[in-house]
């Protein structure tokens, strides 16, 4: 396609994100909803966005917050949406912040509002994505093999596991942030199952009872277990939590069978629709717990040692017969300060 022909196509909608699997699935959802109105393009390289902007007008730019600082002032778009890792909104003029870890329906509502109701109605009919490509700037998009990260329909229920073989990368902060967001819609419980949870840092104020006590009550086969669990919870904004076990050795002594029974009981007898499990390495039956989760988030950082750990973890899952865990896993790249 020539530059002249390319400029003649109205409504260029660009997506820029380094999390390719997430962005590819989001792209497929957007094409279904707004395919009649926009020409979609996906890039994982900011430089290519700048090259694109030199050749054609951009109507909508949906860009990850990791990338936006590199293009502010260099790339013009009629409307900009910023995919944020945080629920805190620090919006600049002409920009709308979107929390990336929410349902696809919520993301679409924000985009619809941003582009205007009339345009959204006209764009609602699905259309197959065009096969035409921009000669000077090739799209990085390849069709996703499976859906990751964004949900066509909200699945904010069940057990949600947060685990990584890589440490000290903000896993607990991410788990709490995710739990906060889900708790805005459904009753949500956060359970930290790490040997060293740092509970005094995250949860201020003393609690007389912790997760160890709740596990003990379970052994007593109390008929009011759901009520007992509810009375033991603290609250972090709208998110309920149980104080973690403070002694790592006590955590190690909890058996796989006890963990599975505990999680089943919490889901059956308590009010919670979603339970966030912040998992550590010393949990007995870690793979079996992950297998019970409807979704698993695996935070990571992209350096040589961390990538080697990720490969080893994934290979161990396959060797042990737990490869199905990977099918429900969304990797989340972290920024270490």
Coordinates of N, CA and C in Angstrom, one line a residue, residues 127-254:
X127 N -16.6 -6.9 12.1 CA -16.1 -6.9 10.7 C -14.8 -7.6 10.7
X128 N -14.5 -8.4 9.7 CA -13.2 -9.0 9.7 C -12.1 -8.0 9.5
X129 N -11.0 -8.3 10.2 CA -9.9 -7.4 10.2 C -9.2 -7.4 8.8
X130 N -8.9 -6.2 8.3 CA -8.4 -6.1 6.9 C -7.0 -6.8 6.8
X131 N -6.7 -7.3 5.7 CA -5.5 -8.0 5.4 C -4.4 -7.0 4.9
X132 N -4.8 -5.7 4.6 CA -3.8 -4.8 4.1 C -2.8 -4.4 5.2
X133 N -1.6 -4.2 4.7 CA -0.5 -3.8 5.7 C 0.2 -2.6 5.2
X134 N 0.7 -1.9 6.1 CA 1.5 -0.7 5.9 C 2.9 -1.1 5.5
X135 N 3.3 -0.7 4.3 CA 4.6 -1.2 3.7 C 5.8 -0.8 4.6
X136 N 5.8 0.5 5.1 CA 7.0 1.0 5.8 C 7.0 0.5 7.2
X137 N 5.9 0.2 7.8 CA 5.8 -0.2 9.2 C 5.0 -1.5 9.3
X138 N 5.6 -2.7 9.5 CA 5.0 -3.9 9.6 C 4.4 -4.1 11.0
X139 N 3.2 -4.6 11.1 CA 2.6 -4.8 12.4 C 3.2 -6.0 13.0
X140 N 3.4 -6.0 14.4 CA 4.0 -7.1 15.1 C 2.9 -8.1 15.5
X141 N 1.6 -7.9 15.1 CA 0.6 -8.7 15.5 C 0.6 -10.1 14.9
X142 N 0.4 -11.1 15.7 CA 0.1 -12.5 15.2 C -1.1 -13.0 16.0
X143 N -2.0 -13.7 15.4 CA -3.2 -14.1 16.1 C -2.8 -15.0 17.3
X144 N -3.4 -14.7 18.5 CA -3.1 -15.4 19.7 C -3.7 -16.9 19.6
X145 N -2.9 -17.8 20.2 CA -3.3 -19.2 20.2 C -4.4 -19.4 21.3
X146 N -4.3 -18.5 22.3 CA -5.3 -18.7 23.4 C -5.5 -17.3 24.0
X147 N -6.6 -17.2 24.8 CA -7.0 -16.0 25.4 C -6.2 -15.8 26.8
X148 N -5.6 -14.7 26.9 CA -4.8 -14.5 28.1 C -5.1 -13.1 28.7
X149 N -5.2 -13.0 30.0 CA -5.2 -11.7 30.6 C -6.5 -11.0 30.6
X150 N -7.0 -10.6 29.4 CA -8.3 -9.9 29.3 C -9.4 -10.9 29.1
X151 N -10.5 -10.7 29.7 CA -11.6 -11.6 29.7 C -12.8 -11.1 28.8
X152 N -13.3 -11.9 27.9 CA -14.5 -11.5 27.2 C -15.6 -11.4 28.1
X153 N -15.8 -12.2 29.1 CA -16.8 -12.1 30.1 C -16.1 -12.1 31.5
X154 N -16.5 -11.3 32.4 CA -15.8 -11.3 33.7 C -15.7 -12.7 34.3
X155 N -14.6 -13.1 34.8 CA -14.4 -14.4 35.5 C -13.8 -14.1 36.8
X156 N -14.4 -13.1 37.5 CA -13.9 -12.6 38.8 C -14.4 -13.5 39.9
X157 N -14.1 -14.8 39.8 CA -14.6 -15.7 40.8 C -13.7 -16.9 40.9
X158 N -13.8 -17.6 42.0 CA -12.9 -18.8 42.2 C -11.6 -18.4 42.8
X159 N -10.7 -19.4 42.7 CA -9.3 -19.2 43.2 C -8.4 -18.6 42.2
X160 N -7.7 -17.5 42.5 CA -6.8 -16.8 41.6 C -5.4 -16.9 42.2
X161 N -4.5 -17.6 41.6 CA -3.2 -17.8 42.2 C -2.2 -16.8 41.6
X162 N -1.3 -16.3 42.5 CA -0.2 -15.4 42.2 C 1.0 -16.1 42.6
X163 N 1.8 -16.5 41.6 CA 3.1 -17.2 41.9 C 4.2 -16.9 40.9
X164 N 5.4 -16.9 41.4 CA 6.5 -16.7 40.5 C 7.8 -17.4 41.1
X165 N 8.6 -18.0 40.3 CA 9.8 -18.6 40.7 C 10.9 -17.5 41.0
X166 N 10.6 -16.3 40.5 CA 11.5 -15.1 40.7 C 11.0 -14.3 41.9
X167 N 12.0 -13.9 42.7 CA 11.6 -13.2 44.0 C 12.0 -11.8 43.9
X168 N 11.4 -11.0 44.9 CA 11.7 -9.6 45.1 C 11.4 -8.8 43.9
X169 N 10.2 -9.0 43.3 CA 9.9 -8.2 42.1 C 8.5 -7.6 42.2
X170 N 8.0 -7.5 43.4 CA 6.7 -6.8 43.7 C 5.5 -7.7 43.5
X171 N 5.6 -9.0 43.7 CA 4.5 -10.0 43.5 C 3.3 -9.7 44.5
X172 N 3.7 -9.4 45.8 CA 2.6 -9.2 46.7 C 1.9 -7.9 46.5
X173 N 2.6 -6.9 46.1 CA 2.0 -5.6 45.7 C 1.0 -5.8 44.6
X174 N 1.4 -6.6 43.6 CA 0.6 -6.8 42.4 C -0.7 -7.6 42.9
X175 N -0.5 -8.6 43.7 CA -1.6 -9.4 44.2 C -2.6 -8.6 45.0
X176 N -2.2 -7.7 45.8 CA -3.1 -6.8 46.5 C -3.8 -5.8 45.6
X177 N -3.1 -5.3 44.6 CA -3.7 -4.4 43.6 C -4.8 -5.1 42.8
X178 N -4.5 -6.3 42.4 CA -5.5 -7.1 41.7 C -6.7 -7.4 42.6
X179 N -6.4 -7.8 43.8 CA -7.5 -8.1 44.8 C -8.4 -6.8 45.0
X180 N -7.8 -5.7 45.1 CA -8.5 -4.4 45.3 C -9.5 -4.2 44.2
X181 N -9.0 -4.4 43.0 CA -9.9 -4.2 41.8 C -11.0 -5.2 41.7
X182 N -10.8 -6.4 42.0 CA -11.8 -7.4 42.0 C -12.8 -7.2 43.1
X183 N -12.3 -6.7 44.2 CA -13.2 -6.5 45.4 C -14.2 -5.4 45.2
X184 N -14.0 -4.6 44.1 CA -15.0 -3.5 43.8 C -16.3 -4.1 43.2
X185 N -16.2 -5.4 42.7 CA -17.3 -6.0 42.1 C -17.9 -7.2 42.9
X186 N -17.0 -8.0 43.5 CA -17.5 -9.1 44.2 C -16.7 -9.2 45.5
X187 N -17.3 -9.9 46.5 CA -16.6 -10.1 47.8 C -15.3 -10.9 47.5
X188 N -14.2 -10.4 48.0 CA -12.9 -11.0 47.7 C -12.1 -11.1 48.9
X189 N -11.4 -12.2 49.0 CA -10.5 -12.5 50.2 C -9.1 -12.7 49.7
X190 N -8.1 -12.1 50.4 CA -6.7 -12.2 50.1 C -6.1 -13.1 51.1
X191 N -5.3 -14.1 50.7 CA -4.6 -15.0 51.6 C -3.2 -15.1 51.2
X192 N -2.3 -14.7 52.1 CA -0.8 -14.8 51.8 C -0.3 -16.1 52.3
X193 N 0.3 -16.9 51.4 CA 0.8 -18.2 51.8 C 2.3 -18.2 51.5
X194 N 3.0 -17.2 51.9 CA 4.5 -17.1 51.8 C 5.1 -17.4 53.2
X195 N 6.3 -17.9 53.2 CA 7.0 -18.1 54.4 C 7.4 -16.8 55.1
X196 N 7.7 -15.8 54.4 CA 8.0 -14.5 54.9 C 7.2 -13.5 54.2
X197 N 6.0 -13.2 54.7 CA 5.1 -12.4 54.1 C 5.3 -10.9 54.3
X198 N 6.0 -10.5 55.3 CA 6.1 -9.1 55.6 C 4.8 -8.4 56.0
X199 N 4.1 -9.2 56.8 CA 2.7 -8.8 57.2 C 2.7 -7.4 57.9
X200 N 3.7 -7.1 58.7 CA 3.7 -5.9 59.4 C 3.8 -4.7 58.5
X201 N 4.3 -4.9 57.3 CA 4.5 -3.8 56.3 C 3.2 -3.6 55.6
X202 N 2.5 -4.6 55.2 CA 1.3 -4.5 54.4 C 0.0 -4.3 55.2
X203 N 0.0 -4.9 56.4 CA -1.2 -4.9 57.2 C -0.9 -4.3 58.6
X204 N -1.1 -3.0 58.7 CA -0.8 -2.3 60.0 C -1.8 -2.7 61.1
X205 N -1.3 -2.7 62.3 CA -2.2 -3.0 63.4 C -2.1 -4.5 63.7
X206 N -2.2 -4.8 65.0 CA -2.1 -6.2 65.4 C -3.4 -7.0 65.3
X207 N -3.3 -8.2 64.9 CA -4.5 -9.1 64.9 C -4.1 -10.3 65.8
X208 N -5.0 -10.7 66.6 CA -4.7 -11.7 67.6 C -4.7 -13.1 66.9
X209 N -5.4 -13.3 65.8 CA -5.4 -14.6 65.2 C -5.0 -14.4 63.7
X210 N -4.4 -15.5 63.2 CA -3.9 -15.5 61.9 C -4.4 -16.8 61.1
X211 N -3.8 -17.0 59.9 CA -4.1 -18.1 59.1 C -3.9 -19.5 59.8
X212 N -2.9 -19.5 60.6 CA -2.7 -20.8 61.4 C -3.8 -21.1 62.3
X213 N -4.4 -20.1 62.9 CA -5.6 -20.3 63.8 C -6.8 -20.8 63.0
X214 N -6.9 -20.2 61.8 CA -8.1 -20.6 61.0 C -7.9 -22.1 60.5
X215 N -6.7 -22.5 60.2 CA -6.5 -23.9 59.8 C -6.8 -24.8 61.0
X216 N -6.4 -24.3 62.2 CA -6.7 -25.1 63.4 C -8.2 -25.3 63.6
X217 N -8.9 -24.3 63.5 CA -10.4 -24.4 63.7 C -11.0 -25.3 62.6
X218 N -10.4 -25.4 61.5 CA -10.9 -26.3 60.4 C -10.8 -27.8 60.9
X219 N -9.7 -28.1 61.6 CA -9.5 -29.4 62.1 C -10.6 -29.8 63.2
X220 N -11.2 -28.8 63.8 CA -12.2 -29.0 64.9 C -13.5 -29.3 64.3
X221 N -13.6 -29.2 62.9 CA -14.9 -29.5 62.2 C -16.0 -28.6 62.7
X222 N -15.8 -27.3 62.9 CA -16.8 -26.4 63.4 C -17.9 -26.2 62.3
X223 N -19.1 -26.2 62.8 CA -20.2 -26.0 61.8 C -20.4 -24.5 61.4
X224 N -19.8 -23.7 62.3 CA -19.8 -22.2 62.0 C -18.5 -21.7 61.4
X225 N -17.9 -22.6 60.6 CA -16.5 -22.2 60.1 C -16.6 -20.9 59.2
X226 N -17.6 -20.8 58.4 CA -17.7 -19.7 57.5 C -17.8 -18.4 58.3
X227 N -18.6 -18.4 59.4 CA -18.7 -17.2 60.2 C -17.4 -17.0 61.0
X228 N -16.8 -18.0 61.4 CA -15.5 -17.8 62.1 C -14.5 -17.2 61.2
X229 N -14.4 -17.6 60.0 CA -13.4 -17.1 59.1 C -13.7 -15.6 58.8
X230 N -15.0 -15.2 58.7 CA -15.4 -13.9 58.4 C -15.0 -12.9 59.6
X231 N -15.1 -13.5 60.8 CA -14.8 -12.7 62.0 C -13.3 -12.5 62.2
X232 N -12.5 -13.3 61.5 CA -11.1 -13.2 61.7 C -10.4 -12.3 60.6
X233 N -11.2 -11.8 59.7 CA -10.6 -11.1 58.6 C -10.4 -9.6 59.0
X234 N -9.3 -9.0 58.4 CA -9.1 -7.6 58.4 C -9.6 -7.0 57.1
X235 N -9.4 -5.7 56.9 CA -9.8 -5.1 55.6 C -8.8 -4.2 55.1
X236 N -8.4 -4.4 53.9 CA -7.4 -3.5 53.1 C -8.2 -2.8 52.0
X237 N -8.7 -1.6 52.3 CA -9.7 -0.9 51.5 C -10.9 -1.8 51.4
X238 N -11.4 -2.2 50.2 CA -12.5 -3.1 50.2 C -12.2 -4.6 50.2
X239 N -10.9 -4.9 50.2 CA -10.4 -6.2 50.1 C -10.2 -6.8 51.5
X240 N -10.9 -8.0 51.8 CA -10.7 -8.7 53.1 C -9.4 -9.5 53.0
X241 N -8.8 -9.7 54.2 CA -7.6 -10.5 54.2 C -7.5 -11.2 55.6
X242 N -6.8 -12.3 55.6 CA -6.5 -13.0 56.8 C -5.0 -12.8 57.1
X243 N -4.7 -12.5 58.3 CA -3.3 -12.3 58.7 C -2.5 -13.6 58.4
X244 N -1.3 -13.4 57.7 CA -0.5 -14.6 57.3 C 0.1 -15.3 58.5
X245 N 0.5 -16.5 58.3 CA 1.2 -17.3 59.4 C 2.6 -16.6 59.5
X246 N 3.0 -16.2 60.7 CA 4.2 -15.5 60.9 C 5.4 -16.4 61.0
X247 N 5.3 -17.6 61.3 CA 6.4 -18.6 61.5 C 6.5 -19.4 60.2
X248 N 7.6 -19.3 59.5 CA 7.7 -20.1 58.2 C 7.6 -21.6 58.5
X249 N 8.2 -22.1 59.6 CA 8.2 -23.5 59.8 C 6.8 -24.0 60.0
X250 N 5.9 -23.2 60.7 CA 4.5 -23.6 60.9 C 3.8 -23.7 59.5
X251 N 4.2 -22.8 58.6 CA 3.6 -22.8 57.2 C 4.0 -24.1 56.5
X252 N 5.2 -24.5 56.6 CA 5.8 -25.7 56.0 C 5.1 -27.0 56.5
X253 N 4.6 -26.9 57.7 CA 4.0 -28.1 58.3 C 2.6 -28.4 57.9
X254 N 2.0 -27.4 57.2 CA 0.6 -27.6 56.7 C 0.7 -28.5 55.5

